[in-house]
Short mmCIF file of N, CA, C and O in Angstrom, two decimals:
data_model
loop_
_atom_site.label_atom_id
_atom_site.label_comp_id
_atom_site.label_asym_id
_atom_site.label_seq_id
_atom_site.Cartn_x
_atom_site.Cartn_y
_atom_site.Cartn_z
N MET M 1 65.38 27.27 139.35
CA MET M 1 64.78 28.16 140.49
C MET M 1 65.21 29.52 139.48
O MET M 1 63.56 30.23 140.70
N GLN M 2 65.60 29.89 138.87
CA GLN M 2 65.83 31.15 139.07
C GLN M 2 64.64 31.57 137.53
O GLN M 2 64.07 32.86 137.83
N LYS M 3 64.54 30.76 136.73
CA LYS M 3 63.62 31.22 135.62
C LYS M 3 62.09 31.09 136.77
O LYS M 3 61.08 32.30 136.50
N SER M 4 61.26 30.52 137.72
CA SER M 4 60.04 30.59 138.49
C SER M 4 60.67 31.75 139.16
O SER M 4 58.78 32.28 139.03
N LYS M 5 61.40 31.49 139.87
CA LYS M 5 61.58 33.57 140.57
C LYS M 5 60.82 34.37 138.99
O LYS M 5 60.64 35.41 138.63
N LEU M 6 61.96 34.96 137.39
CA LEU M 6 61.84 35.34 136.81
C LEU M 6 60.20 35.56 136.57
O LEU M 6 59.34 36.75 135.85
N PHE M 7 59.25 34.04 135.90
CA PHE M 7 57.94 33.83 135.48
C PHE M 7 57.20 34.67 137.06
O PHE M 7 56.73 34.91 136.28
N ALA M 8 57.35 34.39 138.43
CA ALA M 8 56.31 35.05 139.61
C ALA M 8 57.10 36.50 139.63
O ALA M 8 56.17 37.31 139.65
N GLY M 9 58.12 37.29 138.77
CA GLY M 9 58.53 38.71 139.33
C GLY M 9 57.47 39.49 138.30
O GLY M 9 56.41 40.24 138.26
N LEU M 10 57.53 38.30 136.49
CA LEU M 10 56.73 38.51 135.54
C LEU M 10 54.87 39.04 135.83
O LEU M 10 54.73 40.37 134.95
N ALA M 11 54.68 37.68 136.57
CA ALA M 11 53.36 38.09 136.55
C ALA M 11 52.73 39.44 137.40
O ALA M 11 51.25 39.31 138.14
N LEU M 12 53.54 39.52 138.43
CA LEU M 12 53.06 40.07 139.39
C LEU M 12 53.10 42.10 139.43
O LEU M 12 52.67 42.88 139.09
N VAL M 13 54.14 41.93 138.48
CA VAL M 13 54.53 42.93 137.75
C VAL M 13 53.36 43.53 136.85
O VAL M 13 52.84 44.32 136.85
N ALA M 14 53.16 42.43 136.14
CA ALA M 14 52.21 42.39 134.52
C ALA M 14 50.61 43.07 135.73
O ALA M 14 49.28 43.38 135.04
N SER M 15 50.47 41.82 136.72
CA SER M 15 49.62 42.51 137.19
C SER M 15 48.86 43.30 138.36
O SER M 15 48.35 44.35 138.42
N LEU M 16 50.14 44.05 138.71
CA LEU M 16 50.04 45.76 139.35
C LEU M 16 50.42 46.19 138.97
O LEU M 16 49.76 48.29 138.21
N ALA M 17 51.03 46.23 136.88
CA ALA M 17 50.84 47.31 136.07
C ALA M 17 49.61 48.04 135.52
O ALA M 17 48.98 46.82 135.13
N ALA M 18 48.93 49.30 135.63
CA ALA M 18 47.79 50.09 135.54
C ALA M 18 48.45 51.52 135.04
O ALA M 18 48.64 52.16 136.44
N CYS M 19 48.12 52.10 134.38
CA CYS M 19 47.77 53.49 134.43
C CYS M 19 46.83 53.92 135.12
O CYS M 19 45.89 53.77 136.13
N GLY M 20 47.13 55.14 135.48
CA GLY M 20 46.80 56.77 136.86
C GLY M 20 46.17 57.38 136.00
O GLY M 20 46.17 57.50 134.78
N ASP M 21 44.94 58.29 136.54
CA ASP M 21 44.87 59.68 136.55
C ASP M 21 46.03 60.94 135.65
O ASP M 21 45.49 61.52 135.14
N ASN M 22 46.68 60.44 136.39
CA ASN M 22 47.67 61.54 136.37
C ASN M 22 49.12 61.14 135.71
O ASN M 22 49.57 60.15 136.75
N PRO M 23 50.52 61.61 135.47
CA PRO M 23 51.89 61.48 136.13
C PRO M 23 52.26 60.98 137.12
O PRO M 23 52.56 59.50 137.65
N THR M 24 51.20 62.22 138.39
CA THR M 24 52.04 60.96 139.55
C THR M 24 51.43 59.59 140.13
O THR M 24 52.73 58.67 140.46
N GLU M 25 49.98 59.06 139.72
CA GLU M 25 49.58 58.59 140.06
C GLU M 25 50.14 57.20 139.27
O GLU M 25 50.75 56.16 139.74
N GLN M 26 50.34 57.47 137.69
CA GLN M 26 51.36 56.80 137.14
C GLN M 26 52.38 56.12 137.78
O GLN M 26 52.88 55.08 137.34
N ALA M 27 53.67 57.08 138.31
CA ALA M 27 55.00 56.69 138.13
C ALA M 27 54.69 55.85 139.40
O ALA M 27 55.67 55.13 139.61
N LEU M 28 53.57 56.16 140.61
CA LEU M 28 53.42 55.73 142.19
C LEU M 28 52.65 53.63 141.67
O LEU M 28 53.59 53.53 142.12
N TYR M 29 51.98 53.95 140.47
CA TYR M 29 52.00 52.87 140.43
C TYR M 29 52.91 51.76 139.69
O TYR M 29 53.11 50.59 140.58
N GLY M 30 53.59 52.37 138.38
CA GLY M 30 54.31 51.67 138.14
C GLY M 30 56.04 51.40 138.91
O GLY M 30 56.83 50.48 138.97
N GLY M 31 55.72 52.69 139.47
CA GLY M 31 57.28 52.15 141.16
C GLY M 31 57.23 51.45 142.12
O GLY M 31 57.82 50.52 141.90
N SER M 32 55.67 50.98 142.13
CA SER M 32 55.35 50.28 143.03
C SER M 32 55.68 48.36 142.64
O SER M 32 56.04 47.53 143.46
N ALA M 33 54.86 48.30 141.18
CA ALA M 33 55.12 47.69 140.75
C ALA M 33 56.90 46.66 140.64
O ALA M 33 57.36 45.52 140.57
N GLY M 34 56.99 47.81 139.65
CA GLY M 34 58.86 47.69 139.68
C GLY M 34 59.94 47.49 140.59
O GLY M 34 60.28 46.26 141.46
N LEU M 35 59.70 48.11 141.59
CA LEU M 35 60.31 47.84 143.63
C LEU M 35 59.79 46.39 144.09
O LEU M 35 60.51 45.10 144.33
N LEU M 36 57.82 45.98 143.50
CA LEU M 36 58.13 44.84 144.31
C LEU M 36 58.63 43.78 143.69
O LEU M 36 59.32 42.83 143.50
N GLY M 37 58.74 43.82 142.06
CA GLY M 37 59.80 42.94 141.15
C GLY M 37 60.94 42.56 141.12
O GLY M 37 61.21 41.82 141.08
N SER M 38 61.50 43.98 141.25
CA SER M 38 63.10 43.38 141.80
C SER M 38 63.03 42.38 143.01
O SER M 38 63.92 41.85 143.15
N LEU M 39 61.94 42.70 144.05
CA LEU M 39 62.84 42.29 145.54
C LEU M 39 61.94 41.06 145.11
O LEU M 39 63.14 40.43 146.10
N VAL M 40 61.29 40.19 144.52
CA VAL M 40 61.09 38.94 144.13
C VAL M 40 62.20 38.62 143.60
O VAL M 40 63.05 37.04 143.85
N LEU M 41 62.35 39.15 143.09
CA LEU M 41 63.78 38.69 141.88
C LEU M 41 65.33 38.86 142.58
O LEU M 41 66.44 38.64 141.81
N ASP M 42 64.96 39.32 143.49
CA ASP M 42 66.33 39.84 144.27
C ASP M 42 67.97 40.46 143.62
O ASP M 42 68.84 40.87 143.88
N GLY M 43 66.37 41.88 143.36
CA GLY M 43 67.69 42.49 142.71
C GLY M 43 67.55 44.16 143.60
O GLY M 43 66.95 43.93 144.36
N ASN M 44 68.00 45.09 142.85
CA ASN M 44 67.99 45.99 143.11
C ASN M 44 66.60 46.89 143.67
O ASN M 44 66.04 48.07 142.17
N PRO M 45 65.98 47.63 144.61
CA PRO M 45 64.49 47.97 144.44
C PRO M 45 64.84 49.44 144.46
O PRO M 45 63.87 49.97 144.36
N VAL M 46 65.56 50.16 144.09
CA VAL M 46 65.59 51.43 144.17
C VAL M 46 65.60 51.67 142.27
O VAL M 46 64.78 52.10 141.82
N VAL M 47 66.81 50.79 141.73
CA VAL M 47 66.71 50.88 140.19
C VAL M 47 65.23 50.35 139.78
O VAL M 47 64.54 50.13 138.90
N GLY M 48 64.87 49.06 140.38
CA GLY M 48 63.39 48.81 140.29
C GLY M 48 62.17 49.80 140.31
O GLY M 48 61.36 49.70 139.81
N ALA M 49 61.90 50.15 141.42
CA ALA M 49 61.47 50.88 141.49
C ALA M 49 61.72 52.28 139.96
O ALA M 49 60.31 53.23 139.75
N ALA M 50 62.37 52.77 139.99
CA ALA M 50 63.22 53.43 139.16
C ALA M 50 62.40 53.25 137.74
O ALA M 50 61.83 53.89 137.18
N ALA M 51 62.76 52.41 137.20
CA ALA M 51 62.94 51.84 136.12
C ALA M 51 61.41 51.14 135.89
O ALA M 51 60.10 51.42 135.30
N GLY M 52 59.81 51.34 136.66
CA GLY M 52 59.09 50.72 136.57
C GLY M 52 58.15 51.91 136.69
O GLY M 52 57.22 52.18 135.80
N ALA M 53 59.16 52.85 138.00
CA ALA M 53 57.98 54.59 137.39
C ALA M 53 58.04 54.84 135.57
O ALA M 53 57.58 55.18 135.03
N ALA M 54 59.27 54.81 135.32
CA ALA M 54 59.06 55.38 134.28
C ALA M 54 59.17 54.27 132.93
O ALA M 54 58.22 55.51 132.00
N GLY M 55 58.71 53.12 132.82
CA GLY M 55 57.97 52.24 132.13
C GLY M 55 56.66 52.64 132.21
O GLY M 55 55.75 52.07 131.50
N ASN M 56 55.87 52.53 133.09
CA ASN M 56 54.47 53.19 133.34
C ASN M 56 53.99 54.31 133.09
O ASN M 56 53.49 54.16 131.80
N ILE M 57 54.71 55.73 132.99
CA ILE M 57 55.19 56.50 132.05
C ILE M 57 54.67 56.78 131.22
O ILE M 57 54.52 57.18 130.03
N LEU M 58 56.23 55.32 130.44
CA LEU M 58 55.83 55.95 129.58
C LEU M 58 55.37 55.09 128.62
O LEU M 58 54.76 54.86 127.04
N TYR M 59 54.96 53.91 129.04
CA TYR M 59 53.93 53.04 128.49
C TYR M 59 51.82 53.44 128.10
O TYR M 59 51.45 53.14 127.10
N CYS M 60 51.87 54.15 129.30
CA CYS M 60 50.35 55.64 129.01
C CYS M 60 50.23 56.05 128.42
O CYS M 60 49.83 56.57 127.74
N LYS M 61 51.64 56.47 128.09
CA LYS M 61 51.72 57.84 126.91
C LYS M 61 51.90 57.65 125.41
O LYS M 61 51.05 58.17 124.94
N VAL M 62 52.52 56.40 125.25
CA VAL M 62 52.55 55.08 124.28
C VAL M 62 51.37 54.74 123.50
O VAL M 62 51.02 55.07 122.56
N GLN M 63 50.00 54.18 124.98
CA GLN M 63 49.03 53.49 124.44
C GLN M 63 47.45 54.92 124.20
O GLN M 63 47.13 54.21 123.33
N GLY M 64 47.83 55.49 125.25
CA GLY M 64 47.09 56.42 124.25
C GLY M 64 46.16 56.25 125.05
O GLY M 64 45.03 56.90 124.75
N THR M 65 45.81 55.46 126.11
CA THR M 65 43.96 54.55 126.68
C THR M 65 44.56 55.49 127.90
O THR M 65 43.08 55.54 128.74
N CYS M 66 45.27 55.84 128.54
CA CYS M 66 45.50 56.56 129.67
C CYS M 66 45.38 58.03 129.84
O CYS M 66 45.52 58.76 128.41
N ASN M 67 45.20 58.36 131.13
CA ASN M 67 44.53 60.49 130.76
C ASN M 67 45.77 60.81 130.85
O ASN M 67 46.76 60.38 132.06
#
């Protein structure tokens, strides 16, 4: 059961993660994905949102394909 929740959460986060046009949009997209992923996995939603926001901003900066 726990593995199915993990895969559902990862699929949800992967489908929602996207780069925005600026760092604010990137934080909102990543934070939303992290929040929803943590709710699916019964985690802390605040930590999930913060990790998602930071992760998406970092991804966009490293990837170099986002604005």
